[in-house]
Coordinates of C-alpha atoms (C1' of nucleotides) in Angstrom, one line a residue:
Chain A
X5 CA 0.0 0.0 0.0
X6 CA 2.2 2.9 1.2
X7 CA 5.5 2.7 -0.6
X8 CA 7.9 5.0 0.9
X9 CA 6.9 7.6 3.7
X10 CA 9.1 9.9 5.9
X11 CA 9.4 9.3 9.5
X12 CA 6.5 10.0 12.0
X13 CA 9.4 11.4 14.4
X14 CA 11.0 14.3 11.8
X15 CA 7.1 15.0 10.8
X16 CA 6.5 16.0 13.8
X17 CA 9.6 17.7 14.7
X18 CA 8.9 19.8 11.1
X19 CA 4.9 20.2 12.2
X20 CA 6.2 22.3 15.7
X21 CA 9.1 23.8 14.5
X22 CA 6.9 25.0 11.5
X23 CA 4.2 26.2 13.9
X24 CA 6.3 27.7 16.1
X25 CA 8.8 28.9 13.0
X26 CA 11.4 27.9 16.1
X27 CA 13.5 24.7 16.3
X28 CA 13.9 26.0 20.3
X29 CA 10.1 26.2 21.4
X30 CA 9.3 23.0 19.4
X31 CA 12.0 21.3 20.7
X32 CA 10.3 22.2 24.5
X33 CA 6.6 21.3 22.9
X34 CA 8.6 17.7 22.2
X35 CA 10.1 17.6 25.3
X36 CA 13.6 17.5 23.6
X37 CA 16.6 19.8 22.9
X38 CA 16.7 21.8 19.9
X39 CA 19.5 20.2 18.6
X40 CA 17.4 16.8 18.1
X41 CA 14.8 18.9 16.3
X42 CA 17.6 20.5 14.1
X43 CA 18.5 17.0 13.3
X44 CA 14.9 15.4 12.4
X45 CA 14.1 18.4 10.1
X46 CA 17.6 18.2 8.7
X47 CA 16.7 14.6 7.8
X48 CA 13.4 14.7 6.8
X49 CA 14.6 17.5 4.3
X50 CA 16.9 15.2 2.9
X51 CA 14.7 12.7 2.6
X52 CA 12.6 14.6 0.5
X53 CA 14.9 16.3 -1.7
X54 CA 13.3 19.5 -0.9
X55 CA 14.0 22.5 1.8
X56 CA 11.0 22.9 4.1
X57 CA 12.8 25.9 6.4
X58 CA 14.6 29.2 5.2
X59 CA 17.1 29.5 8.1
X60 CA 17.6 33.1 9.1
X61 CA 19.5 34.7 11.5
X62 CA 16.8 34.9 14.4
X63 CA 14.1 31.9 13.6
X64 CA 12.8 30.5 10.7
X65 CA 10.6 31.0 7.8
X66 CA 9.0 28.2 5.8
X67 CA 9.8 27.4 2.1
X68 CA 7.2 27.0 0.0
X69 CA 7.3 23.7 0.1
X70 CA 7.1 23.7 3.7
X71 CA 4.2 26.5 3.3
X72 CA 2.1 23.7 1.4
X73 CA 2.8 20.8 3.4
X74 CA 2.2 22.3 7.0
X75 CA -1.4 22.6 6.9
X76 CA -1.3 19.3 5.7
X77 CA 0.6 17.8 7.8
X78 CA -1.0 19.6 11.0
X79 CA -4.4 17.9 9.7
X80 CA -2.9 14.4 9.7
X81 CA -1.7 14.7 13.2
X82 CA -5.2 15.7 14.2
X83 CA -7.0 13.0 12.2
X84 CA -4.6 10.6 13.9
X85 CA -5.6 12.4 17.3
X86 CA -9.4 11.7 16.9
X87 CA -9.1 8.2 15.4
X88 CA -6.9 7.7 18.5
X89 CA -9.5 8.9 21.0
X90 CA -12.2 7.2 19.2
X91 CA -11.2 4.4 20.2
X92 CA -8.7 5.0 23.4
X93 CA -10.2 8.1 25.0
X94 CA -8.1 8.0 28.0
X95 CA -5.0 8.5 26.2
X96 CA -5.5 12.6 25.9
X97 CA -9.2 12.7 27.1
X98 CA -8.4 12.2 30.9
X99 CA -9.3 14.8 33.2
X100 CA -6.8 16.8 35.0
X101 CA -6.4 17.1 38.2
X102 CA -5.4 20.2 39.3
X103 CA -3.2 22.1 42.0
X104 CA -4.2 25.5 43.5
X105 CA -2.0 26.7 46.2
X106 CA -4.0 29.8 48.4
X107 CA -2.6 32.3 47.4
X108 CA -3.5 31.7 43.4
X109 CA -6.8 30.9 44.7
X110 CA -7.7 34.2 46.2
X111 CA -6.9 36.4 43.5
X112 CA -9.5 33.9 41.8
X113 CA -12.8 34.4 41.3
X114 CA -14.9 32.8 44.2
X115 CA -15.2 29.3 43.7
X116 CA -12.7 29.3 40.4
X117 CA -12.7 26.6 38.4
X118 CA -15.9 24.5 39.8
X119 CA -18.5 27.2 38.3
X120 CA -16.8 27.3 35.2
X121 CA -18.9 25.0 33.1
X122 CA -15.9 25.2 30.4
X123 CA -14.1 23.3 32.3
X124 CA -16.3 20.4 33.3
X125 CA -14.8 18.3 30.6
X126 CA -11.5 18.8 31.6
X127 CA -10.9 19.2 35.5
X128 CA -11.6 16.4 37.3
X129 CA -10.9 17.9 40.7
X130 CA -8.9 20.7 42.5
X131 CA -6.4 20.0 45.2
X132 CA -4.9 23.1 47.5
X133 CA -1.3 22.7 47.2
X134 CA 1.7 24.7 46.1
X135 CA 4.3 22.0 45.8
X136 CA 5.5 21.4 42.6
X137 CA 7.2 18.0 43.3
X138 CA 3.2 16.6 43.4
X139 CA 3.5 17.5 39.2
X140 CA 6.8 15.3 39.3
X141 CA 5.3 12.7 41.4
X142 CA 1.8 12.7 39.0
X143 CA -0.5 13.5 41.8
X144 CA -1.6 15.8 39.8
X145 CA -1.4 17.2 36.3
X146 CA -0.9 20.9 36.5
X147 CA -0.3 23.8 39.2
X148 CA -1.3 27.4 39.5
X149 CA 0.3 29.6 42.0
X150 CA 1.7 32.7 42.7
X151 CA 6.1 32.8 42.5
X152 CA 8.9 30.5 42.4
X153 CA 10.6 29.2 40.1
X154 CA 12.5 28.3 39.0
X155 CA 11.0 25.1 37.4
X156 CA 14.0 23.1 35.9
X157 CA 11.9 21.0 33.5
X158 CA 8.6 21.6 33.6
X159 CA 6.5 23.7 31.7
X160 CA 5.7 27.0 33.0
X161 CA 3.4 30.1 31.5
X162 CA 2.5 33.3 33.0
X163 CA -0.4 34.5 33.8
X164 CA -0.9 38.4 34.4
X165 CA -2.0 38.8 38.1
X166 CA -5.8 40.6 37.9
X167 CA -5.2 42.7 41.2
X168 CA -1.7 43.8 40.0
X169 CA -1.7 45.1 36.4
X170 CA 1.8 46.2 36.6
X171 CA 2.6 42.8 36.0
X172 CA 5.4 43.0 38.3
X173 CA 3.6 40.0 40.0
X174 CA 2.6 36.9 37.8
X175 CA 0.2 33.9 37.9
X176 CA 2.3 31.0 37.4
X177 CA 0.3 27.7 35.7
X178 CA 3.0 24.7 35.7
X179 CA 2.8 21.7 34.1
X180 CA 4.8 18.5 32.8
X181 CA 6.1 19.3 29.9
X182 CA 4.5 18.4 26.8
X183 CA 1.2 19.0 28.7
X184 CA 1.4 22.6 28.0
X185 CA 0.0 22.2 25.0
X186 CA -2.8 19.3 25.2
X187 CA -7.1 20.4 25.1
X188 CA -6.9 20.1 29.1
X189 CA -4.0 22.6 29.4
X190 CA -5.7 25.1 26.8
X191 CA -8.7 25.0 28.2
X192 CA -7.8 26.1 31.9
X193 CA -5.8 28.4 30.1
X194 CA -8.4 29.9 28.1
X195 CA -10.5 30.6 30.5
X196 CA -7.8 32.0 32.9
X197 CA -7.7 34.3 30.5
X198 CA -11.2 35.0 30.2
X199 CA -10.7 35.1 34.2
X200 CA -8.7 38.0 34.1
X201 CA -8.8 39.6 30.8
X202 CA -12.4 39.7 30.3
X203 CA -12.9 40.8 26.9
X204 CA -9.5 40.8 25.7
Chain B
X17 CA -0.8 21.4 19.7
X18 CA -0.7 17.6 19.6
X19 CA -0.7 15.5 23.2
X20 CA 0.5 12.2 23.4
X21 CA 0.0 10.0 20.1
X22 CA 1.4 6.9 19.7
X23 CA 4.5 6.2 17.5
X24 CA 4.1 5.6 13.4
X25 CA 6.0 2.7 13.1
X26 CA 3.8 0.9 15.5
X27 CA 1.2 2.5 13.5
X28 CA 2.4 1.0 9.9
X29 CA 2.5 -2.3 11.7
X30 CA -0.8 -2.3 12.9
X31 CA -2.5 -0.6 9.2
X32 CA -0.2 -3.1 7.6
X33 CA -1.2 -6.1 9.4
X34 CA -4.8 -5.2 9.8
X35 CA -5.2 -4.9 6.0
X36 CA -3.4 -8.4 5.3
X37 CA -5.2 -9.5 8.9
X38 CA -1.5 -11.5 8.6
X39 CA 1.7 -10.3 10.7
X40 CA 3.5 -12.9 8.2
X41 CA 2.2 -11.3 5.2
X42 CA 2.5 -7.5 6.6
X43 CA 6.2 -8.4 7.8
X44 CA 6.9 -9.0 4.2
X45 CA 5.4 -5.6 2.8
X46 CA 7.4 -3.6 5.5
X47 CA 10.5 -5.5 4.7
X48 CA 11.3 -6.6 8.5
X49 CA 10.2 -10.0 10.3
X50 CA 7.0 -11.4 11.6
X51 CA 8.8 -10.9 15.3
X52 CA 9.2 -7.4 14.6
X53 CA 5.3 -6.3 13.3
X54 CA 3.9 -8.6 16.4
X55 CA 6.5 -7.0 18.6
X56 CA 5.3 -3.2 17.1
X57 CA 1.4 -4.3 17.6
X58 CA 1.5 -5.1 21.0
X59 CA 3.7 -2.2 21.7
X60 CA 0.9 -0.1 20.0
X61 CA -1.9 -1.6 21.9
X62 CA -0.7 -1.5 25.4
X63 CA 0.4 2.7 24.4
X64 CA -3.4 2.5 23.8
X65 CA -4.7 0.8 26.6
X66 CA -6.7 -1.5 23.8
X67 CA -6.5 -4.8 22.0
X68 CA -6.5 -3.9 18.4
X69 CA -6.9 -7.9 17.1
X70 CA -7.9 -11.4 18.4
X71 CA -5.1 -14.0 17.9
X72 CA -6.2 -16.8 16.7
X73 CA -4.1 -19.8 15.9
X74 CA -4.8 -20.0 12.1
X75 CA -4.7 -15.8 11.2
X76 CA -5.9 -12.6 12.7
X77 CA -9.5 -10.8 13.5
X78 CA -9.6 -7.3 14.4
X79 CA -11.7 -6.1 17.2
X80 CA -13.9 -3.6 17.6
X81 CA -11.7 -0.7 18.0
X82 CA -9.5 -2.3 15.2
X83 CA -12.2 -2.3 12.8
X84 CA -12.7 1.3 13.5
X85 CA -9.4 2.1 13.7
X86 CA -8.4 0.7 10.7
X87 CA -9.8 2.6 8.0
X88 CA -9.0 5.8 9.9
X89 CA -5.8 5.1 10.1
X90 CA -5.0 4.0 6.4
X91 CA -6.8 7.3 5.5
X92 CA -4.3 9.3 7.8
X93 CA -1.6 7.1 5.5
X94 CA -3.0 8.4 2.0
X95 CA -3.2 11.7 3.3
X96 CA 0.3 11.5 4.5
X97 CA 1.2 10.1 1.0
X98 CA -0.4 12.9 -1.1
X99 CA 0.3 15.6 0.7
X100 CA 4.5 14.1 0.4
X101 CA 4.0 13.9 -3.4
X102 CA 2.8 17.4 -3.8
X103 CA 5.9 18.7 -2.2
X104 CA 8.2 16.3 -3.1
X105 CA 7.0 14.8 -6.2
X106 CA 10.2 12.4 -6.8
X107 CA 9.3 10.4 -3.7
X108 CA 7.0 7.9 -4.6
X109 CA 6.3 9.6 -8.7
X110 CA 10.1 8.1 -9.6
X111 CA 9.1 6.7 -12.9
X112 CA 10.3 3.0 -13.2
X113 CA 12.8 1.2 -15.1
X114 CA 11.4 -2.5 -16.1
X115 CA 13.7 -5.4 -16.7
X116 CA 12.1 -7.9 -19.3
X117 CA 13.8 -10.9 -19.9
X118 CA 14.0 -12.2 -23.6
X119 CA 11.5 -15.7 -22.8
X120 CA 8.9 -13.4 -20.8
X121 CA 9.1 -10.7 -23.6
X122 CA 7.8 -13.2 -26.3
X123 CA 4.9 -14.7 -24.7
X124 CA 3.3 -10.7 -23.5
X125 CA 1.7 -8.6 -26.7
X126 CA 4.4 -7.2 -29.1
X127 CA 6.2 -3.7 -27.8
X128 CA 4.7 -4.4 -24.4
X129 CA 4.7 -2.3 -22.7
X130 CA 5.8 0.8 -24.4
X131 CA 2.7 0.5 -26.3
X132 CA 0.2 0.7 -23.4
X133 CA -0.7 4.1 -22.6
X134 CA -1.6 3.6 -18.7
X135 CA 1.8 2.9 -18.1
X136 CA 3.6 6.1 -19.7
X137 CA 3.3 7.5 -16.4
X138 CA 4.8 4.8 -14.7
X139 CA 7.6 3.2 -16.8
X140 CA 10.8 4.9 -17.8
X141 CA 12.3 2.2 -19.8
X142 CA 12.6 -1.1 -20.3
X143 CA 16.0 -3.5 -20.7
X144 CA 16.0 -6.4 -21.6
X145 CA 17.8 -9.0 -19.1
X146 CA 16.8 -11.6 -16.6
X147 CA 19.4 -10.5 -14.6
X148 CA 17.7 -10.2 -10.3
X149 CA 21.0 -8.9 -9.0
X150 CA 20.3 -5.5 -11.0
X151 CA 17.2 -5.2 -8.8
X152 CA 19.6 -5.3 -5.7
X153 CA 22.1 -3.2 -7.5
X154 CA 19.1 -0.4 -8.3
X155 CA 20.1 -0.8 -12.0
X156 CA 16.3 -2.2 -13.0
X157 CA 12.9 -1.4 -9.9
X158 CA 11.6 -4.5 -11.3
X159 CA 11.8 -7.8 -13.7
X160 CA 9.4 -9.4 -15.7
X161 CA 11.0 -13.3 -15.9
X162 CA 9.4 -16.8 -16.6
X163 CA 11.0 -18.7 -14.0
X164 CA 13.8 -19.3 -11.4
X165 CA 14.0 -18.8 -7.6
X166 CA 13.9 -18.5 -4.9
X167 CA 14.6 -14.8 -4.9
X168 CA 15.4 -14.5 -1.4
X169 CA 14.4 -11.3 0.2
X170 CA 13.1 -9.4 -2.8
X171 CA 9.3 -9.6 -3.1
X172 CA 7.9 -11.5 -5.6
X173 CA 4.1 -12.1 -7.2
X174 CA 3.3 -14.9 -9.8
X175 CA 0.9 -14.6 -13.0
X176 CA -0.2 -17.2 -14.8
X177 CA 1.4 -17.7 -17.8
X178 CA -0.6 -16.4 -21.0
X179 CA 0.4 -19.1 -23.1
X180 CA 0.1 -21.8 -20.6
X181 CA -3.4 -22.2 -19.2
X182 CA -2.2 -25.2 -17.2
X183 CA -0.8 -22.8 -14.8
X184 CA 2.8 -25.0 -15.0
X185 CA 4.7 -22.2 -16.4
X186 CA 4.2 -18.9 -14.7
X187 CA 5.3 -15.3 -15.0
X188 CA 7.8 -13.8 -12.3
X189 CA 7.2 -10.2 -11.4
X190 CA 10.3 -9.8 -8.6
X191 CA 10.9 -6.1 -7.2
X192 CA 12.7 -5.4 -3.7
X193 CA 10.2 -5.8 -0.5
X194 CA 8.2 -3.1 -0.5
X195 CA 8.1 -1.9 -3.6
X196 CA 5.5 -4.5 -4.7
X197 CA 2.7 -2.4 -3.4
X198 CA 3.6 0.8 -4.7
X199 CA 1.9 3.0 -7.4
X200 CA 4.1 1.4 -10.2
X201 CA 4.3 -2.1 -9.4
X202 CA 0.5 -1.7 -9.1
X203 CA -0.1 -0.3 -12.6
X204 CA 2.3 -2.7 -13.8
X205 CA 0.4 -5.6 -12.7
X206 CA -2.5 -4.1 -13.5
X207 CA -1.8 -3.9 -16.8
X208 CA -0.3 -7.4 -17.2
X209 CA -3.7 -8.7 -15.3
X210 CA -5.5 -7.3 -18.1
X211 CA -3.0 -8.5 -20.8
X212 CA -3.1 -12.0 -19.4
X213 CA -6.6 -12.4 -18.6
X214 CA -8.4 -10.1 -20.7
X215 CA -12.2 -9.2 -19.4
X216 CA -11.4 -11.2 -16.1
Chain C
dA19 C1' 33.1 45.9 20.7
dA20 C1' 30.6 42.8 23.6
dT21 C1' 26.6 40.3 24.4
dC22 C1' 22.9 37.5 23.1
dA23 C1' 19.7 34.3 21.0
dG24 C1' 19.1 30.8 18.1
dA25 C1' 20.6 27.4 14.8
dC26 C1' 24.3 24.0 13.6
dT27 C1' 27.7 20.2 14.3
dC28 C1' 29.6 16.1 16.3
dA29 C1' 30.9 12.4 19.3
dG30 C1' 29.2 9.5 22.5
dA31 C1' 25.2 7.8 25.2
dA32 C1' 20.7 6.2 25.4
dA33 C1' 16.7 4.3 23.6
dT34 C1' 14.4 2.0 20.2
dT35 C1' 13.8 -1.5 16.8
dC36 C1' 15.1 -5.6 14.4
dT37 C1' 16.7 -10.2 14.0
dA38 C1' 17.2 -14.9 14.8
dA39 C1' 16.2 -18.7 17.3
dT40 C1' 12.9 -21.1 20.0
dC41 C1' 8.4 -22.0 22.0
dC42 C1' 3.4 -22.6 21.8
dT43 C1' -1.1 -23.4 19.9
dG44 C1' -4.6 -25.5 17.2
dG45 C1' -6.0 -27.5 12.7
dA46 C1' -5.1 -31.0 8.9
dG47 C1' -3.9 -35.4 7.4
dG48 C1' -2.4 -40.1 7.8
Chain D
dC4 C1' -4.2 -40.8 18.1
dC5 C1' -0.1 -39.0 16.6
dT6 C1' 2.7 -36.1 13.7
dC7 C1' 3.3 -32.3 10.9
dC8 C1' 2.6 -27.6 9.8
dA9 C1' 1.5 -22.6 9.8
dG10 C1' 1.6 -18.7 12.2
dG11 C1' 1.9 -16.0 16.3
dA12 C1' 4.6 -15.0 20.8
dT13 C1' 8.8 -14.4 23.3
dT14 C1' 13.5 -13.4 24.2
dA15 C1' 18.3 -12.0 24.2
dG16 C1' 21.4 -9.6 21.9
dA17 C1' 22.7 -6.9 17.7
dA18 C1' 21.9 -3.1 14.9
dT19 C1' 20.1 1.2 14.1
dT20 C1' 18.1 5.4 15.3
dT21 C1' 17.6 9.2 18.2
dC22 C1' 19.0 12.3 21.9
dT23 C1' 22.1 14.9 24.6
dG24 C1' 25.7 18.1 25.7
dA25 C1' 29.3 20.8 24.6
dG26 C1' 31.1 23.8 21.5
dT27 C1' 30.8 26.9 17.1
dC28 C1' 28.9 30.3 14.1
dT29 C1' 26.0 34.2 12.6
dG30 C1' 23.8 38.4 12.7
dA31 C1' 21.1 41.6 15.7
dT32 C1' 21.2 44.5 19.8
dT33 C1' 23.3 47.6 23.3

DNA sequence: AATCAGACTCAGAAATTCTAATCCTGGAGG
DNA sequence: CCTCCAGGATTAGAATTTCTGAGTCTGATT
C-alpha cells in the first residue's frame, strides 16, 4: 500500500518547528533539545529532496514547500488524534487534576474553576497545594500559583496577576512538559484568560 | 498542539497487518520480520490501553476498535502520502525502469509495454535482461522473468502464464520488498492482469 | 566591541527497533 | 491418536536510530 513515507518522528519535529517557526520552542513542545529537532528536520529535508525551512539569523521561515505541506501535515496529526480517542479516549481525554496553592486561589474568582462549566470536561478535581514536586510525582497534572521558580523541567506560563496590572507580580500555571499544549491545558488556560482579561 | 499519540511505526504495523489481517504477510510488505510487526502491535496496543486484534491460531481478526481504527488510520496514510507527493513529487512519482527478460518478452503482446498508454506515467524504460542482481544493484525497480528462484528477500508475485493455461509455467514479477505495493508495481500488474486475462 | 539568541555540528550515550532462534497453539492429514 | 505444519509469541542480543551536551557560528542588539 504505502510505498515510501518519511518518519513519524521528523514530521513531527517539522509540524512544531513549523508552527512555532522555532527549532527551540518546538524542541520544548517535544520535550527535547533543539538540537534533536535541528537533526529530524535536517533529515526529513533530505529525505525529501526538498528544503522545508529558510534559516535566518533569528528563527525561521517556511519554504514554499514547507508553506504547502504544513497545513497538511498539521491535519494528519489531528486526524490521527481523533481516530486515536475514538477508540482510546483515556490517552488525551483524561481529566486533570489540578493544583491550587491559596494564594492563586484568592486572586480567583470565588469558587474558580468548579462554576466554570468550560471546564467540566477537563478538570476532574482541584487539590490546595503549592508543591510542585506533586506534578513530578503525578499526583496531579498541573499547578497554579503565585512565585517561584524556577521550574527546571517543567513547563511553565505566566499569567498576568488581575489585582496587580503592573505585571510585576505573575500567575504562574505549571505543568509536565509536553502537557502545556494538550485540550486540558488550553482550556484552563483559556478561561484563565477570560478570568482575568475579560474581553480581551 | 498535539498531546500524546502513539509512535508511526507501530502505527504501519498495525495498518499493515490489519489490511493483510497476517503479521507474516504485513512483515513482508514492510521488509522486516514477523517478530518485529507482532513486537510493534503489542507495543501499540498497550500505548493505547486497547487490543486492536484477536489472535487466533490460524490468522488474525480485528476487534472492535480495530475495525474502526483501521480505515482511519490508512486514511491518515493516503493523506500522509499525497500531501509528500505534492511537495516532493520524486518520492513515490520516480518513474520506473522494467527489466524484461527475452523468454517473458515473447509470450506478452508485441512492444509491451511501451505501447500501453496507462503505463507512460509509470515506466521509464525497459532492458531487456533476466538478470535479479540488477534489482539489488538499483540498476532495473523491477523484472518481468518466466521462472527461477527462490529470490530470497526481494518480493515476488506470480501470473499465470498467458500461453500456458495449465498454470505449469508462470510469470515472475520480482521487485525489492516493498516496492511490490507501490503505485508502479501496481499499474504494472494491472496492466499485465489485463493483458493476461483479458475481461477477467 | 561585547553580548545574546538561536541554529548548527559532532561524538558518544541512550533508547528503540530488528533479527534470529525457539516456543506454543490448534488444525489438517495419515 | 499422533505427527506435521502454519503462524503468532517471546527473548536476548545486535543493529540502528535518536537524543544529549558541549562547542561553534552568525547576525542583531546595546
Amino acid at each position: 500500500m504505502t510505498y515510501r513515507l518519511p518518519s513519524l518522528n521528523s514530521l513531527r519535529a517539522f509540524e512544531a518547528a513549523a508552527r512555532h517557526l522555532s527549532f527551540k520552542t518546538a524542541a520544548s513542545e517535544l520535550g527535547v533539545t533543539p538540537g534533536a529537532v535541528s537533526q529530524q528536520v535536517k533529515k526529513l529535508e533530505a529525505s525529501l529532496g526538498v528544503a522545508l525551512f529558510r534559516r535566518l539569523p533569528h528563527g525561521l521561515l517556511l519554504t514554499g514547500a514547507g508553506e504547502t505541506y504544513l497545513p497538511r501535515i498539521s491535519r494528519v496529526f489531528e486526524d490521527l488524534t481523533d481516530a486515536t480517542e475514538e477508540i482510546a479516549p483515556d490517552i488525551n481525554g483524561r481529566k486533570f487534576t489540578l493544583g491550587l496553592c491559596p494564594k492563586a486561589a484568592a486572586l480567583l474568582p470565588e469558587g474558580w474553576p468548579a462554576q466554570r462549566d468550560a471546564l467540566h470536561p477537563h478538570v476532574r478535581q482541584t487539590i490546595e497545594t503549592s508543591d510542585v514536586e506533586r506534578i513530578r510525582r503525578d499526583e496531579i497534572d498541573c499547578l497554579i500559583r503565585t512565585g517561584g521558580g524556577p521550574y527546571g523541567d517543567l513547563a511553565l506560563v505566566e499569567l498576568p496577576n488581575p489585582t496587580d496590572r503592573s505585571g510585576r507580580s505573575k500567575l504562574h500555571f505549571i505543568c509536565k512538559n509536553g502537557l502545556a499544549d494538550c485540550r486540558q491545558s488550553k482550556a484552563i488556560l483559556a478561561d484563565l484568560g477570560a478570568v482575568i482579561l475579560p474581553g480581551s
